PDB file of C-alpha atoms in Angstrom:
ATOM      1  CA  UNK A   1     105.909  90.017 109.987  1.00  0.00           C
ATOM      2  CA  UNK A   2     108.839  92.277 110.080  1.00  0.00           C
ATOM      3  CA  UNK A   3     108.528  95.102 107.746  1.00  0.00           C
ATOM      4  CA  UNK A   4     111.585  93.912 104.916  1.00  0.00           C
ATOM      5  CA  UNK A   5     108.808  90.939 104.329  1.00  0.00           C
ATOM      6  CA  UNK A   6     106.108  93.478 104.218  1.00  0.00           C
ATOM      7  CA  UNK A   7     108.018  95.893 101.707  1.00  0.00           C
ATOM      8  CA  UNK A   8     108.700  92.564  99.651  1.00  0.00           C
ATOM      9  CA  UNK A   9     104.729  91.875  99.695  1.00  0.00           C
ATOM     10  CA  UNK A  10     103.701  95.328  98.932  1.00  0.00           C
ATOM     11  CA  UNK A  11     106.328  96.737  96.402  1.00  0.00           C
ATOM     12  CA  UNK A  12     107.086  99.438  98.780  1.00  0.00           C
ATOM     13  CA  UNK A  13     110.124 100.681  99.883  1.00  0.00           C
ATOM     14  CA  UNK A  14     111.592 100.491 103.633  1.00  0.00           C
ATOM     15  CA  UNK A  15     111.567 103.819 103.473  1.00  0.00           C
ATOM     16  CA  UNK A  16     108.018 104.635 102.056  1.00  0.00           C
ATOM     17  CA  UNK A  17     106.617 102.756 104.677  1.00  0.00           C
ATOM     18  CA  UNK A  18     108.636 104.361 107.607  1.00  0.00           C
ATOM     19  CA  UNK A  19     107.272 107.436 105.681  1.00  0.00           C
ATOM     20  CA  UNK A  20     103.357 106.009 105.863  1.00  0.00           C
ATOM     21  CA  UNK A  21     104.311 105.478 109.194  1.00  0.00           C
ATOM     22  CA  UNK A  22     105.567 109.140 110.111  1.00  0.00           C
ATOM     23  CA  UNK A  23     102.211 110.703 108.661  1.00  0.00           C
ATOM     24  CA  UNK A  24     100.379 108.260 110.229  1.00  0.00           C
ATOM     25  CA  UNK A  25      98.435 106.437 107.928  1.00  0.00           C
ATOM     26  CA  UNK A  26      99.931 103.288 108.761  1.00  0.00           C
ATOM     27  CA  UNK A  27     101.679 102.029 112.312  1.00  0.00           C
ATOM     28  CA  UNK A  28     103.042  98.495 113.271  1.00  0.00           C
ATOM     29  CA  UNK A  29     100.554  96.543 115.194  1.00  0.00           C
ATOM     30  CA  UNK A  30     103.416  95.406 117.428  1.00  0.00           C
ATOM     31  CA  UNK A  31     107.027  95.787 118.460  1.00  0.00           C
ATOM     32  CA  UNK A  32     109.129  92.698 118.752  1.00  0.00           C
ATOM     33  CA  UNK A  33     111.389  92.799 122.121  1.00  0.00           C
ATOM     34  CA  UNK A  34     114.588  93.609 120.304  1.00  0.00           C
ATOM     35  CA  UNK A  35     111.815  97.013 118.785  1.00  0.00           C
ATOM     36  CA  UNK A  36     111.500  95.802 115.527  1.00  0.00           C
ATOM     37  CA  UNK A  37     108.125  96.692 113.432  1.00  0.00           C
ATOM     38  CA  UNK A  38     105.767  93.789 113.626  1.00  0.00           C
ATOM     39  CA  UNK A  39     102.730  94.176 111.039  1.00  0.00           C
ATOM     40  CA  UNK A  40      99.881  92.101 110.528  1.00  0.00           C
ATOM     41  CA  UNK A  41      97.878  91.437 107.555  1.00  0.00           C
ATOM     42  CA  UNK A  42      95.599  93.599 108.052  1.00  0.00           C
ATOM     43  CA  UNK A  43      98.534  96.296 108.158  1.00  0.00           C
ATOM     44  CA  UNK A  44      99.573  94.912 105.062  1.00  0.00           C
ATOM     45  CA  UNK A  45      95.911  95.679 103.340  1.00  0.00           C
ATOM     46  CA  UNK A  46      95.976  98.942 104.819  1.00  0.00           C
ATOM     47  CA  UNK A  47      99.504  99.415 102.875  1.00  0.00           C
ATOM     48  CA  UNK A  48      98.218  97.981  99.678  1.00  0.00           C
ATOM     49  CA  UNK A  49      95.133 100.552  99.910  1.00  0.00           C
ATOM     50  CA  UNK A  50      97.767 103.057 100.144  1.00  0.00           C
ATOM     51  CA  UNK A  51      99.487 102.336  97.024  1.00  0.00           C
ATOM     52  CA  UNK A  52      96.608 101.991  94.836  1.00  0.00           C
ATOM     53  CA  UNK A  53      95.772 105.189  95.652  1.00  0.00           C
ATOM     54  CA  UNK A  54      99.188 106.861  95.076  1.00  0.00           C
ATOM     55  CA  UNK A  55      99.597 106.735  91.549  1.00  0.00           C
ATOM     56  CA  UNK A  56      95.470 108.063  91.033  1.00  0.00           C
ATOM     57  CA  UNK A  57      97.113 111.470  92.333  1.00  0.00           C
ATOM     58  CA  UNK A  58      95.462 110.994  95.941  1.00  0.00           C
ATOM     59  CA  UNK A  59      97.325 112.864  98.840  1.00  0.00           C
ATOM     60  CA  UNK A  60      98.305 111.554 102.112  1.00  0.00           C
ATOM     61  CA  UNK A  61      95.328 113.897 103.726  1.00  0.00           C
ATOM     62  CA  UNK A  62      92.828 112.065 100.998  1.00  0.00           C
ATOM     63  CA  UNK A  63      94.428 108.806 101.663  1.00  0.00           C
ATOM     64  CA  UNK A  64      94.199 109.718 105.385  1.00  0.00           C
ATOM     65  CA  UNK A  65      90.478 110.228 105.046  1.00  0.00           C
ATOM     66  CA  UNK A  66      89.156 107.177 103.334  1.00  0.00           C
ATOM     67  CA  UNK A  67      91.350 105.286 105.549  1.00  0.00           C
ATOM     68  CA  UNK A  68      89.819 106.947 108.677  1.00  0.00           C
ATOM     69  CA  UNK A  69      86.396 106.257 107.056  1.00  0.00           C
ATOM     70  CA  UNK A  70      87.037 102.594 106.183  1.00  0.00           C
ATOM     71  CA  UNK A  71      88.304 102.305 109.570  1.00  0.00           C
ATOM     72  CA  UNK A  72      85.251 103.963 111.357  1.00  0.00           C
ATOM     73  CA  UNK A  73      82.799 101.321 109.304  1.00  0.00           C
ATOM     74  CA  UNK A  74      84.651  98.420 109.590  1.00  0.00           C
ATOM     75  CA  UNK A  75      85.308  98.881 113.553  1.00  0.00           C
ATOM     76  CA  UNK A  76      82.073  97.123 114.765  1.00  0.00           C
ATOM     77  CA  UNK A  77      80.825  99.997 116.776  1.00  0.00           C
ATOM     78  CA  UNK A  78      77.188 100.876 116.331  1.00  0.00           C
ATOM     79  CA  UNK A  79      76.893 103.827 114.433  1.00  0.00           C
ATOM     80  CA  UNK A  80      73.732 106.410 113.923  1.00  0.00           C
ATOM     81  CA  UNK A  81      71.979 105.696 110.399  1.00  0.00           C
ATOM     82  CA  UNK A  82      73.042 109.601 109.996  1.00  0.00           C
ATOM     83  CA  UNK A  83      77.267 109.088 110.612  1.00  0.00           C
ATOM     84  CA  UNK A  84      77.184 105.582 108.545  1.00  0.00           C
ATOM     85  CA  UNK A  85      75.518 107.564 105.895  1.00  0.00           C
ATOM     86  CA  UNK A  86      77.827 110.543 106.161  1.00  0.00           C
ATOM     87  CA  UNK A  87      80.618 107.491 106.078  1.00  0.00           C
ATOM     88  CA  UNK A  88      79.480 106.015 102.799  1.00  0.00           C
ATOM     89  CA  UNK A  89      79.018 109.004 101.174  1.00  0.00           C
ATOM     90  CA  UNK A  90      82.208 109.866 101.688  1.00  0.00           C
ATOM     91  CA  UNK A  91      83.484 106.006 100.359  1.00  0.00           C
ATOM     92  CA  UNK A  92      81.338 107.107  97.024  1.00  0.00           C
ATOM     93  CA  UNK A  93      82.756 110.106  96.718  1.00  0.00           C
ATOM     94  CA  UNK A  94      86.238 108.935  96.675  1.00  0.00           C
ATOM     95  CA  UNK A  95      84.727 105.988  94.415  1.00  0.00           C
ATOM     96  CA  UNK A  96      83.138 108.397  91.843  1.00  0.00           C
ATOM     97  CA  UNK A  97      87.141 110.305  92.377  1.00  0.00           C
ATOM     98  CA  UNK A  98      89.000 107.222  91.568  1.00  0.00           C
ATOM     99  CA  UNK A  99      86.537 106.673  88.599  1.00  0.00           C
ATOM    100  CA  UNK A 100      87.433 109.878  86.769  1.00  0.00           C
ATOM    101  CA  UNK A 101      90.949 109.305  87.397  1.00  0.00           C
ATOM    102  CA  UNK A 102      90.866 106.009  85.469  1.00  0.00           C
ATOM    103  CA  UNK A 103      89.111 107.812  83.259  1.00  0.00           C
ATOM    104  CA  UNK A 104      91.806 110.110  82.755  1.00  0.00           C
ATOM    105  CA  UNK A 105      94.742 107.531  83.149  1.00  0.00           C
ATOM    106  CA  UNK A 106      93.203 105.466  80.360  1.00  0.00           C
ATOM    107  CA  UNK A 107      92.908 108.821  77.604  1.00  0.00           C
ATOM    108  CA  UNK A 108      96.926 109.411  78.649  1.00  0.00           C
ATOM    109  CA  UNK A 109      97.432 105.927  78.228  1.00  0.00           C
ATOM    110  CA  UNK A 110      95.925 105.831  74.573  1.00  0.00           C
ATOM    111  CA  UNK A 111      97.629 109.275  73.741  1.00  0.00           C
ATOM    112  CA  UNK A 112     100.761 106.893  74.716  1.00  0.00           C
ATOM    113  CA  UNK A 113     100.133 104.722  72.711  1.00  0.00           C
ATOM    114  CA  UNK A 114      99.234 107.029  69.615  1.00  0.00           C
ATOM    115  CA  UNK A 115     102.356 108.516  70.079  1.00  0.00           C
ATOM    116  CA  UNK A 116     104.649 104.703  70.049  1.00  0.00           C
ATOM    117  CA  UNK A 117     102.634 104.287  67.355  1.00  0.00           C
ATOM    118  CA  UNK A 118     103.662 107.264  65.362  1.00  0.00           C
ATOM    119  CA  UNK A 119     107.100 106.575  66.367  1.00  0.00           C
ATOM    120  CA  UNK A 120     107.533 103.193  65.111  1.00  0.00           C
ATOM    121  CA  UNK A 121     105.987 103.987  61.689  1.00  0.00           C
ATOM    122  CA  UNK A 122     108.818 106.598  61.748  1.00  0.00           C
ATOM    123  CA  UNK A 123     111.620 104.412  62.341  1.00  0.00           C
ATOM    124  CA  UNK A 124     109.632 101.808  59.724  1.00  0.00           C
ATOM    125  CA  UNK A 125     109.641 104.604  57.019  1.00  0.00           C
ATOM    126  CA  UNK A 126     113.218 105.934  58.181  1.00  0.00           C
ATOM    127  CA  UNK A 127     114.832 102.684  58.378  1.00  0.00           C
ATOM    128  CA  UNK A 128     113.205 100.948  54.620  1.00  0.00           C
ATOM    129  CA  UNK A 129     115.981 101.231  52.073  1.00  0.00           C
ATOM    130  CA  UNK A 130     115.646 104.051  49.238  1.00  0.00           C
ATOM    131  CA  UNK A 131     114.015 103.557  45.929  1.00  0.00           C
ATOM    132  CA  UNK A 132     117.145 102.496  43.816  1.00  0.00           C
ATOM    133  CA  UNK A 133     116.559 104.741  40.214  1.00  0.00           C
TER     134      UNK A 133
END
């Protein structure tokens, strides 16, 4: 697929992805004749990975590095017990990351919340006509 198709499917922009692109944590599998970026699914997984990670605070080098780790796992080469281990502890360390920072997200988000809250019974109290005397 061309990449407008896979900025629809990923809520990314044209440009974000020519940016993923640029650092390298993403490239087209393919070039069409006329050079257009040709992805494939998997591309488009790769992408998504990407964006869940952006707004949990992770940097391109972090995303870069559980994408190189994924990669080395999933690419069917045998690997010594001691490097898949050193693989998967890196996975759980960037699962035990992603935990906090849902942790986190979900205290802000109730702070948020606290705070509409507040608010509204502000405009409630504000808004309710004065005692006539």
């Amino acid at each position: 697929m061309q990449i407008g198709e896979v900025a629809a499917r990923t809520e990314l922009s044209l440009r974000t992805i020519r940016h993923y692109e640029e650092t390298g944590l993403v490239a087209p599998s393919a070039r069409s004749q006329g050079g257009f970026r040709l992805y494939t699914e998997a591309d488009v997984a790769r992408l998504m990975v990407i964006r869940r990670m952006k707004p949990l605070g992770f940097t391109l080098d972090e995303m870069r590095a559980l994408l190189e780790a994924t990669d080395r796992l999933d690419s069917g080469e045998d690997l010594s017990p001691e490097e898949r281990e050193e693989l998967l502890g890196r996975l759980r360390g960037f699962e035990e990351t992603t935990q906090q920072r849902v942790a986190d997200l979900r205290t802000q988000l109730a702070r948020a919340e606290e705070f509409a809250a507040t608010l509204r019974e502000r405009l409630v109290q504000t808004a309710a006509p004065a005692p006539t005397p």
